[in-house]
Short mmCIF file of C-alpha atoms and ligand atoms in Angstrom, two decimals:
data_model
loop_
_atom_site.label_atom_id
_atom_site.label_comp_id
_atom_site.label_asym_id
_atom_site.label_seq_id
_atom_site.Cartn_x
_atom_site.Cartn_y
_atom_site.Cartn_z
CA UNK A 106 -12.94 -10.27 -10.13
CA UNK A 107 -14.46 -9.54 -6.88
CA UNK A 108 -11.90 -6.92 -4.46
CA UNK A 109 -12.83 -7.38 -0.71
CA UNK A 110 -11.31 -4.47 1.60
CA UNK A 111 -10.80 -2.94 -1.39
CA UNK A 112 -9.35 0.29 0.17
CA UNK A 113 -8.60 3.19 -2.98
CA UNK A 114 -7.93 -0.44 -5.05
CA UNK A 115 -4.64 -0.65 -5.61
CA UNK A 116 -5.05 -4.87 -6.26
CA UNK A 117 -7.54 -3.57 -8.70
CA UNK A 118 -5.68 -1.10 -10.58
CA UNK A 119 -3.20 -3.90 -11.29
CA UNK A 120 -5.79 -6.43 -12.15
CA UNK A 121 -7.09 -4.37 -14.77
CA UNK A 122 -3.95 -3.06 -16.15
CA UNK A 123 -2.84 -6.83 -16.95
CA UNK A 124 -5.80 -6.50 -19.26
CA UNK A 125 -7.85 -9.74 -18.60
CA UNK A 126 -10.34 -9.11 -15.91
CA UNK A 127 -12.82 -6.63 -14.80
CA UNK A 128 -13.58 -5.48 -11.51
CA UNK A 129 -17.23 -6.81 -10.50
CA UNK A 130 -17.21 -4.83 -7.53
CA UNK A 131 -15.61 -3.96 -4.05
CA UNK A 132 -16.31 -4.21 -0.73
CA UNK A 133 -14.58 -1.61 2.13
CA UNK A 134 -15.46 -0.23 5.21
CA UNK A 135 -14.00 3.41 5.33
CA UNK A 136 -16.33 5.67 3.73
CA UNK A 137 -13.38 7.58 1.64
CA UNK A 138 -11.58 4.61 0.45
CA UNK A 139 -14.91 3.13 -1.16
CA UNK A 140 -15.56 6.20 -2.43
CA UNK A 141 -12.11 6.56 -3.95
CA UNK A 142 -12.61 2.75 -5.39
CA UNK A 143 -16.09 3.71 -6.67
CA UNK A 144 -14.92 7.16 -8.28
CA UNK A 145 -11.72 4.87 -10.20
CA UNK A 146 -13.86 1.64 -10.87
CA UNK A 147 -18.00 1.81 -10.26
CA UNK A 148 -18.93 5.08 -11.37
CA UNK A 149 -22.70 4.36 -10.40
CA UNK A 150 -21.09 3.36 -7.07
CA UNK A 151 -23.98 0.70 -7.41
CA UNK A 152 -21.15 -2.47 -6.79
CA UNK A 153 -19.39 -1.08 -3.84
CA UNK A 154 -20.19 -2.30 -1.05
CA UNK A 155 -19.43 -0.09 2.19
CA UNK A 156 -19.27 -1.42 5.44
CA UNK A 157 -18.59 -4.44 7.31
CA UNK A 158 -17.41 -7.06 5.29
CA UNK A 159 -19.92 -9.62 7.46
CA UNK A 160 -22.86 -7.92 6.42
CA UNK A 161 -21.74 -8.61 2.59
CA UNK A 162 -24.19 -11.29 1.58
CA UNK A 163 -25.43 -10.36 -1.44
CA UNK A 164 -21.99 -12.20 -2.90
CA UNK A 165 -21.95 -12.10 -7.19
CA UNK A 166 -20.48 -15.14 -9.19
CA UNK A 167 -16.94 -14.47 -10.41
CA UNK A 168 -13.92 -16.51 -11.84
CA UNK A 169 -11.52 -14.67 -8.96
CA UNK A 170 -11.94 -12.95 -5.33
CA UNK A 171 -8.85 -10.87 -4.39
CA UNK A 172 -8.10 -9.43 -1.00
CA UNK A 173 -5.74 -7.46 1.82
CA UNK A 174 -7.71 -7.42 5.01
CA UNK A 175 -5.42 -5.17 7.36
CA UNK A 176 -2.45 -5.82 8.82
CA UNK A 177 -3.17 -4.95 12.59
CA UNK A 178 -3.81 -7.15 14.96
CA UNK A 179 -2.80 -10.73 13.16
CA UNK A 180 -1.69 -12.92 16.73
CA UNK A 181 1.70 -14.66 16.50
CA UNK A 182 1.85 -18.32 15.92
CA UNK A 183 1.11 -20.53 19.47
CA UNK A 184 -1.20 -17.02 20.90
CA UNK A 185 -4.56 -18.34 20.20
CA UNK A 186 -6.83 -15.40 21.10
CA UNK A 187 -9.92 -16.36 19.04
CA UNK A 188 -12.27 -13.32 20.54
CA UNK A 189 -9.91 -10.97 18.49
CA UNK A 190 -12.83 -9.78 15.98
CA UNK A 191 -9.79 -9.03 13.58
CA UNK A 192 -9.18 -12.77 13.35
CA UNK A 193 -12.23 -13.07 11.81
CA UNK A 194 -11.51 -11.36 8.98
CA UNK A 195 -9.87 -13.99 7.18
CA UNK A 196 -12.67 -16.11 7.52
CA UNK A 197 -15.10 -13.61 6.26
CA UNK A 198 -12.93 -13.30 2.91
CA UNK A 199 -13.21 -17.59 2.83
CA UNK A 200 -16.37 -17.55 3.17
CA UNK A 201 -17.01 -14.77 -0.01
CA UNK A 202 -14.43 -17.22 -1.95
CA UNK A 203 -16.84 -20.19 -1.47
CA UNK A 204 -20.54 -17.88 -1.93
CA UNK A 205 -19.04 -16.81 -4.91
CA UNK A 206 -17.58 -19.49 -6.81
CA UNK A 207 -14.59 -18.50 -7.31
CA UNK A 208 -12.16 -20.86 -9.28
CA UNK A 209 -8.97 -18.91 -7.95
CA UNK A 210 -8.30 -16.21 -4.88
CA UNK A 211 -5.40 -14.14 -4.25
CA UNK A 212 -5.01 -13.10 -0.99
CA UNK A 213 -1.77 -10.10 -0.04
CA UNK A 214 -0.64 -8.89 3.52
CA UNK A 215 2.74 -7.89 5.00
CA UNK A 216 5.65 -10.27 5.03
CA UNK A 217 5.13 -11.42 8.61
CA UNK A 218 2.05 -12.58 7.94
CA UNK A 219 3.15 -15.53 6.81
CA UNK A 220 4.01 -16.58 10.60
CA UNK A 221 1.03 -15.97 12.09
CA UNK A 222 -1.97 -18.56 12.91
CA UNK A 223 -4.37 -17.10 10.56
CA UNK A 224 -1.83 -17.81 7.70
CA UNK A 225 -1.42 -21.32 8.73
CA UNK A 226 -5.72 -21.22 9.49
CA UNK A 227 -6.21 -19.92 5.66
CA UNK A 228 -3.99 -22.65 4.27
CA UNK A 229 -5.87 -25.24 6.21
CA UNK A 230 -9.54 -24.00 4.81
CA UNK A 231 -7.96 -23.98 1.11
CA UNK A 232 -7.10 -27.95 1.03
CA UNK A 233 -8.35 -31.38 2.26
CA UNK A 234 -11.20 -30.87 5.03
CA UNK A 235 -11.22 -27.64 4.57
CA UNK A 236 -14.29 -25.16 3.61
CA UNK A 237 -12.29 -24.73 0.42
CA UNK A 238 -11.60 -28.54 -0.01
CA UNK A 239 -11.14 -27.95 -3.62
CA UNK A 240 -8.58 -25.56 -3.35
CA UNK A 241 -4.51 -25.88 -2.97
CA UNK A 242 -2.39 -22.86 -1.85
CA UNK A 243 1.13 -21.34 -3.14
CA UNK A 244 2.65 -18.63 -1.24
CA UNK A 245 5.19 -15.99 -2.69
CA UNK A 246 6.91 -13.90 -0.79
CA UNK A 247 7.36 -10.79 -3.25
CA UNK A 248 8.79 -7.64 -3.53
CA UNK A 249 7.51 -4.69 -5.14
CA UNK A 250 10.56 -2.94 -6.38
CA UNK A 251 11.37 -6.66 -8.34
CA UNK A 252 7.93 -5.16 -10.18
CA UNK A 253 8.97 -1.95 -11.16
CA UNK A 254 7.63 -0.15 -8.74
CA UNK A 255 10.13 2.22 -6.98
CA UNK A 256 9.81 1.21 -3.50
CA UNK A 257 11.32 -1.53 -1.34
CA UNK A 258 8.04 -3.35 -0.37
CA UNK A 259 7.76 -7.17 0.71
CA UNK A 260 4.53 -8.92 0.92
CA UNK A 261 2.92 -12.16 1.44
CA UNK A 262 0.80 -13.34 -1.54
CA UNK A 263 -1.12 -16.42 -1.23
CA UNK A 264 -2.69 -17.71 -4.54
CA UNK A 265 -5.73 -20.35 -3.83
CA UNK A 266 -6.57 -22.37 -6.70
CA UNK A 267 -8.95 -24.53 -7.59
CA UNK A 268 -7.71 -25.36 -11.48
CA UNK A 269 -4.41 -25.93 -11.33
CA UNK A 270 -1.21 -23.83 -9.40
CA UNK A 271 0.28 -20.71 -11.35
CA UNK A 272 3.76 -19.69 -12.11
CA UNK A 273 6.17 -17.22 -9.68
CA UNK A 274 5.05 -13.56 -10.64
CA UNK A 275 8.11 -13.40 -13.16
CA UNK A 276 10.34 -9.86 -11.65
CA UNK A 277 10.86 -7.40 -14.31
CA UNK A 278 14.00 -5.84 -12.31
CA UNK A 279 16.82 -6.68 -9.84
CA UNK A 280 18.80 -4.88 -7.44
CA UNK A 281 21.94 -5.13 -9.96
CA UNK A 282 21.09 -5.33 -13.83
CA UNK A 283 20.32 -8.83 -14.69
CA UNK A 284 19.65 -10.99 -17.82
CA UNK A 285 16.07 -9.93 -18.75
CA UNK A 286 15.84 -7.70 -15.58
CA UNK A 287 16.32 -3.79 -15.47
CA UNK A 288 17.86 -1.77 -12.39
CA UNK A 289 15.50 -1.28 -10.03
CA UNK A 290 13.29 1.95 -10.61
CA UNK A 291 15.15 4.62 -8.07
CA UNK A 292 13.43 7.69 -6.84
CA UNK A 293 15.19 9.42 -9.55
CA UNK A 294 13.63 7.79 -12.18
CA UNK A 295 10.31 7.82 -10.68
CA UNK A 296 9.99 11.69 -9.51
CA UNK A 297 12.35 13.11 -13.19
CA UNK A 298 10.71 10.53 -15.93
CA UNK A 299 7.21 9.80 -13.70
CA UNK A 300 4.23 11.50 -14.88
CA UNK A 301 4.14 14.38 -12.90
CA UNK A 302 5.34 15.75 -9.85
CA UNK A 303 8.93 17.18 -9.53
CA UNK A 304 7.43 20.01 -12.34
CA UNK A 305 4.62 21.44 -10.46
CA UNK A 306 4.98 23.52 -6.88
CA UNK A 307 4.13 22.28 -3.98
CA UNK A 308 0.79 23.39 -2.40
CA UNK A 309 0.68 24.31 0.76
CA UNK A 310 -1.47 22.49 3.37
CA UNK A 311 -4.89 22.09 2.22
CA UNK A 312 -6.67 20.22 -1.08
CA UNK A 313 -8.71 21.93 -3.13
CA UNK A 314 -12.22 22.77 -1.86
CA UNK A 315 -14.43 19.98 -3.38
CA UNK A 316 -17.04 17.02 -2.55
CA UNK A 317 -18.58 14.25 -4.47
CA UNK A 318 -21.69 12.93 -4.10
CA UNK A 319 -21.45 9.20 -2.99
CA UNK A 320 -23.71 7.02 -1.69
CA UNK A 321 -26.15 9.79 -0.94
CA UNK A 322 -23.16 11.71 1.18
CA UNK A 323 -20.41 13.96 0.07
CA UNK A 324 -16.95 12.95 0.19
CA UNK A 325 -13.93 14.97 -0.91
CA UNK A 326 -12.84 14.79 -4.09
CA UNK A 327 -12.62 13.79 -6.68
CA UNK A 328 -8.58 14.94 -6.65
CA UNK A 329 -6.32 14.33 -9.32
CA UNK A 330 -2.73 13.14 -8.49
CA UNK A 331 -1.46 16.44 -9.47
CA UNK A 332 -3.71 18.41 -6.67
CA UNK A 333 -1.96 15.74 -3.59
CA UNK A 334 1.15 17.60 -4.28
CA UNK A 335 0.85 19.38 -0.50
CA UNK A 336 3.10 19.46 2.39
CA UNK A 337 2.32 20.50 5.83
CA UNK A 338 3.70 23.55 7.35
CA UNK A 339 6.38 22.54 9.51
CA UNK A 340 7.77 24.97 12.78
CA UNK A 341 11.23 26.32 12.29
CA UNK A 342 12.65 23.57 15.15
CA UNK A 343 11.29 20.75 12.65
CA UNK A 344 12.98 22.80 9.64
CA UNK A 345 16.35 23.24 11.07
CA UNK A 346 16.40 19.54 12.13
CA UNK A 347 15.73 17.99 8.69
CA UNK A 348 18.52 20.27 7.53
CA UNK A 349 21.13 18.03 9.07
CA UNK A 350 20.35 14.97 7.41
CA UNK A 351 21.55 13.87 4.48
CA UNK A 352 19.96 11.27 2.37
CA UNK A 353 20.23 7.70 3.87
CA UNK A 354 20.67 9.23 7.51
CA UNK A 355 18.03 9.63 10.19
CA UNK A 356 17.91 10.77 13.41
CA UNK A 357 20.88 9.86 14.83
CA UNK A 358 22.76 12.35 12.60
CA UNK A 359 21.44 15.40 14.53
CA UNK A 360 23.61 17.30 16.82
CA UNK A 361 22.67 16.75 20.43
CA UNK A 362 20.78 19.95 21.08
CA UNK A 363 18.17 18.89 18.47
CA UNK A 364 17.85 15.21 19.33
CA UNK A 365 13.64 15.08 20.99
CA UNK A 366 14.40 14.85 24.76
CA UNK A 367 12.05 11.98 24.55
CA UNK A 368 14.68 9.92 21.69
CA UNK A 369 18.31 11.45 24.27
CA UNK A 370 17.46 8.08 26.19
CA UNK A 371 16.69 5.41 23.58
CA UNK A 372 20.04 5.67 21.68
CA UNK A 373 19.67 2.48 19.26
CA UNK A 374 16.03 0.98 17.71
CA UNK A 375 13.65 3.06 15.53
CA UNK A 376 16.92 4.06 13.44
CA UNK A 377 14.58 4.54 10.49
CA UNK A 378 12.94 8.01 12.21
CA UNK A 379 13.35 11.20 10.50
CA UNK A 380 14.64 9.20 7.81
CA UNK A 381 15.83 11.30 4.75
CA UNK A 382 15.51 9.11 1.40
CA UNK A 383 17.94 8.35 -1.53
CA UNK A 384 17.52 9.57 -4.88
CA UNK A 385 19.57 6.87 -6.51
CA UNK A 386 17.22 4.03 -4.59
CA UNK A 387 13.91 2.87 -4.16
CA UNK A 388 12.07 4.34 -1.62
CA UNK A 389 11.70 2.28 1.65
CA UNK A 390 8.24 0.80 2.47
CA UNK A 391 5.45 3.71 2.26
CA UNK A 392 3.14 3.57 5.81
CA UNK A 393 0.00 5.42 6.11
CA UNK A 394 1.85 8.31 7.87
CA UNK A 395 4.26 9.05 5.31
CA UNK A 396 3.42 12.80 5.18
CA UNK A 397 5.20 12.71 8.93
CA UNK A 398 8.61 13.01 8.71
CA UNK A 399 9.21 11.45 12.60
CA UNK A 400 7.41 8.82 11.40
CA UNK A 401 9.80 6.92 9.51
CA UNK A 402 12.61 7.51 6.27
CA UNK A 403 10.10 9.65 4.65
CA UNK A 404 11.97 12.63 4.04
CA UNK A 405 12.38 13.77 0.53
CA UNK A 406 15.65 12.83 -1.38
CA UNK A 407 16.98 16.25 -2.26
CA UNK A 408 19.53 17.61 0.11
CA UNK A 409 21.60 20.05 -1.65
CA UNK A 410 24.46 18.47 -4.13
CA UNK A 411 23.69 21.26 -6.59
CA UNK A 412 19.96 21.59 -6.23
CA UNK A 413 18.20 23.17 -3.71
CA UNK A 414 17.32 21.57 -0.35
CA UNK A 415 14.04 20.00 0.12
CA UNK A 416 13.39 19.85 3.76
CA UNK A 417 9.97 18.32 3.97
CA UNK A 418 8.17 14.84 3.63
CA UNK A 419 7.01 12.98 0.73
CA UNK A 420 3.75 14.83 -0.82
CA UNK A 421 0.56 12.24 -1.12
CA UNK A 422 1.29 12.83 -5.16
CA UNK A 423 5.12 11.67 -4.49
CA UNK A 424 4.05 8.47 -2.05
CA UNK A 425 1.72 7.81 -4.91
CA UNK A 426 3.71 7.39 -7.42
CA UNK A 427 5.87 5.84 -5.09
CA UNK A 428 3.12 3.19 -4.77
CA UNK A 429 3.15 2.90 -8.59
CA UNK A 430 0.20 5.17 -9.29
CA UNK A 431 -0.10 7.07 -12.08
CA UNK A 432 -1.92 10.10 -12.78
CA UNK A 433 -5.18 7.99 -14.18
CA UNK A 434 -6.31 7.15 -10.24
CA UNK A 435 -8.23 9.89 -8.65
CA UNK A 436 -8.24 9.87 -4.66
CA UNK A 437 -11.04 11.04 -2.84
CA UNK A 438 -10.79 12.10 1.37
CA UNK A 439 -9.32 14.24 3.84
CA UNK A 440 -5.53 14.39 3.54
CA UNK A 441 -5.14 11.91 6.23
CA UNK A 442 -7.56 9.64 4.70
CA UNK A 443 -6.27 10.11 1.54
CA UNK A 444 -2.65 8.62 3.10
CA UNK A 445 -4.15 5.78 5.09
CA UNK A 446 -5.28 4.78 1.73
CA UNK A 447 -2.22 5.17 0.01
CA UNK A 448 0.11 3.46 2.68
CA UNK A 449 -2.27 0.61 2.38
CA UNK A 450 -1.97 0.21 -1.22
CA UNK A 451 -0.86 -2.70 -2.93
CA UNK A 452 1.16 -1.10 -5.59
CA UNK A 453 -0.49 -1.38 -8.41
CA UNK A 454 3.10 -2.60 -10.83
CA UNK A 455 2.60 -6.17 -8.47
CA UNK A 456 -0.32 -6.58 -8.68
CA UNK A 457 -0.48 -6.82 -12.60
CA UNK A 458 2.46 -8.90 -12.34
CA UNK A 459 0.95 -11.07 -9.99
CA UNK A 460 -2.29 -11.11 -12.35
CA UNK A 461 -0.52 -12.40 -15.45
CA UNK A 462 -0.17 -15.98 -13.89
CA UNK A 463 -3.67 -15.95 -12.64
CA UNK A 464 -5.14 -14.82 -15.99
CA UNK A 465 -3.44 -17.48 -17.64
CA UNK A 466 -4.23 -20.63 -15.21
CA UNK A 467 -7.85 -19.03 -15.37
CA UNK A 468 -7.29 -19.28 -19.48
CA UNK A 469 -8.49 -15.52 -19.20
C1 LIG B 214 -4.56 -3.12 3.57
S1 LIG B 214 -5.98 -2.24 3.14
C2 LIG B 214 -6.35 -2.87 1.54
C3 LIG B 214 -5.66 -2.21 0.40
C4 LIG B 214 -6.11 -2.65 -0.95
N1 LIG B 214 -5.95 -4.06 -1.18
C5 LIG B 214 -5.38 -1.88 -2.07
O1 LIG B 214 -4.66 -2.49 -2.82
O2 LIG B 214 -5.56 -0.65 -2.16
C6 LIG B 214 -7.22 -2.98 4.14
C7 LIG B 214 -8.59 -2.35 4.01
O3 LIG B 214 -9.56 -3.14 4.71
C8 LIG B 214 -10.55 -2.27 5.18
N2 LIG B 214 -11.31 -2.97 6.25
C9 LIG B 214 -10.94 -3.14 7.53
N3 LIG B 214 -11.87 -3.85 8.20
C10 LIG B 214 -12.85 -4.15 7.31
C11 LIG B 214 -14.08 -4.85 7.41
N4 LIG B 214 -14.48 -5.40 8.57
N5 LIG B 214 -14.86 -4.95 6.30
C12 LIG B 214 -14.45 -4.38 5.13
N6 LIG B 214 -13.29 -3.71 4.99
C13 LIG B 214 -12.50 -3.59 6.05
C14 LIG B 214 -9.78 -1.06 5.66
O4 LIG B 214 -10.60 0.10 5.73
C15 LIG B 214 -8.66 -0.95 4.60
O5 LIG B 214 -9.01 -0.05 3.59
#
């Protein structure tokens, strides 16, 4: 399989741990992402490919081409604006389908994706007429807590085919207990049973002081999941604010004196900021700025009940395993990079799921 904006590989990760494919090679523009691809997958870093996607010509056979271009940008249905080079990316990942042969493609983005014009574009390519005339499309709308991974996380999935359609990604869990489907995997579960985190203290601010060589550049890294445990340091006003919420509230449980002058005014909308999180749930959908908690319901779960009172956001380690990685991936990147690539993840628990119909229509 062939992974085009690859980011740390998150499709990847999946793809292999379903156990039939291997990853030919990846293609990303940001430096650290292809580095943190190359450091879990290439370790010559001889088959990632970093830049541009349209300058990736040099396109190798393979049975399937996966593929998230980013979310940003995709126009709404009826607003044509075809100069938007971010349109093009869709075509650019068509076009690596067709060089390379492909016999199936699985393409993910965000739920709403599936109203906009480049959706409806992609379909038309992958049938009749169409650069992929030899292709049909099936489109799942999926989410990644019905995976097992322990976040609330819808997404698009469109599976191109040229051999035949595949199966609905069979869910492993439910919301409630069902008949061959566990409880969905709460915070609980994931920080107490995962492999790491809740054990080890939390460092402050910075990653460890390393590079790798890549590409003929350094990059830092290699970190284990362990060494993203790190917070930021927050300023008393932040501190004393996150003290008054509770899990499942947000900002509209602070007293008036601590309300942002800038929120006083805008009294309903963005009901999700300063979100604090629920143990006894998934988490809600991890964005590249998780580490800020004004930023969304990113606030760690533990607010007193017994234990003490963890006033802070999410560490990278936590959104990572909140993402469904486990402590084989290694990360390389500035902290922020580091998070862009993590937001951007497909978790790796849907992924494999979604590989297990592919491998078998492919007869892998
Ligand atoms: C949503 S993320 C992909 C995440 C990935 N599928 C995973 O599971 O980890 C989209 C990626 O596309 C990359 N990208 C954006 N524009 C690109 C371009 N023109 N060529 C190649 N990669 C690009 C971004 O840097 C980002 O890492």
């Amino acid at each position: 399989m062939l992974d085009l904006f690859a980011g740390c590989g998150g499709l990847t990760r999946g793809f292999i741990d379903q156990g039939s494919f291997d990853g030919v090679g990846g293609v990303e523009l940001d430096r650290a992402a292809a580095a943190t691809y190359a450091a879990n997958f290439d370790p010559t870093g001889l088959h990632t490919y970093t830049g541009d996607i349209a300058g990736f010509t040099n396109v190798p056979s393979v049975d399937l081409v996966v593929g998230g271009p980013p979310c940003q940008g995709f126009s709404a249905l009826g607003k044509r604006d075809p100069t938007d080079v971010r349109n093009q990316l869709w075509r650019q990942f068509v076009r690596v389908v067709r060089d390379s042969d492909a016999r199936m493609f699985v393409f993910e983005n965000v739920d709403r994706f599936a109203k906009t014009l480049e959706f409806q574009r992609l379909r038309d390519a992958a049938g009749e007429g169409g650069e992929l005339a030899d292709f049909r499309t099936q489109v799942f709308r999926l989410n990644a807590a019905d995976y097992g991974a322990p976040q609330k996380r819808v997404r698009t999935v469109i599976v191109g085919s040229s051999i035949g359609p595949i199966a609905e990604p069979a869910p492993t869990h439910a919301r409630r207990p069902a008949e061959g489907r566990d409880r969905w995997v709460s915070l609980r579960d994931a920080f107490a049973g995962g492999p790491l985190v809740l054990e080890l203290p939390v460092r402050a601010e910075r990653l460890p002081d390393r590079s790798v060589d890549f590409q003929g550049g350094e990059v830092p890294g290699a970190f284990e999941l362990r060494e993203l445990h790190v917070t930021r340091n927050y300023d008393l006003k932040s501190l004393i604010r996150y003290a008054h919420i509770q899990p499942g509230q947000s900002r509209f449980a602070l007293p008036d004196e601590l309300q942002y002058p800038c929120w006083r005014k805008h009294t309903k909308g963005a009901g999700d900021v300063l979100g604090r999180l629920r143990w006894d749930e998934p988490a809600v959908t991890i964005r590249t700025e998780f580490f800020k908690p004004e930023k969304g319901r990113f606030l760690h779960p533990q607010w007193e009940n017994g234990g003490e009172q963890i006033n802070r956001a999410l560490t990278h380690a936590e959104a990572a395993v909140v993402q469904g990685f486990d402590a084989r991936h290694v990360w390389c990147g500035t902290k922020t990079e580091i998070a862009r690539q993590i937001g951007n993840a497909v978790p790796p628990p849907l992924a494999r799921a979604i590989a297990q119909p592919v491998a078998e229509r492919l007869g892998a």
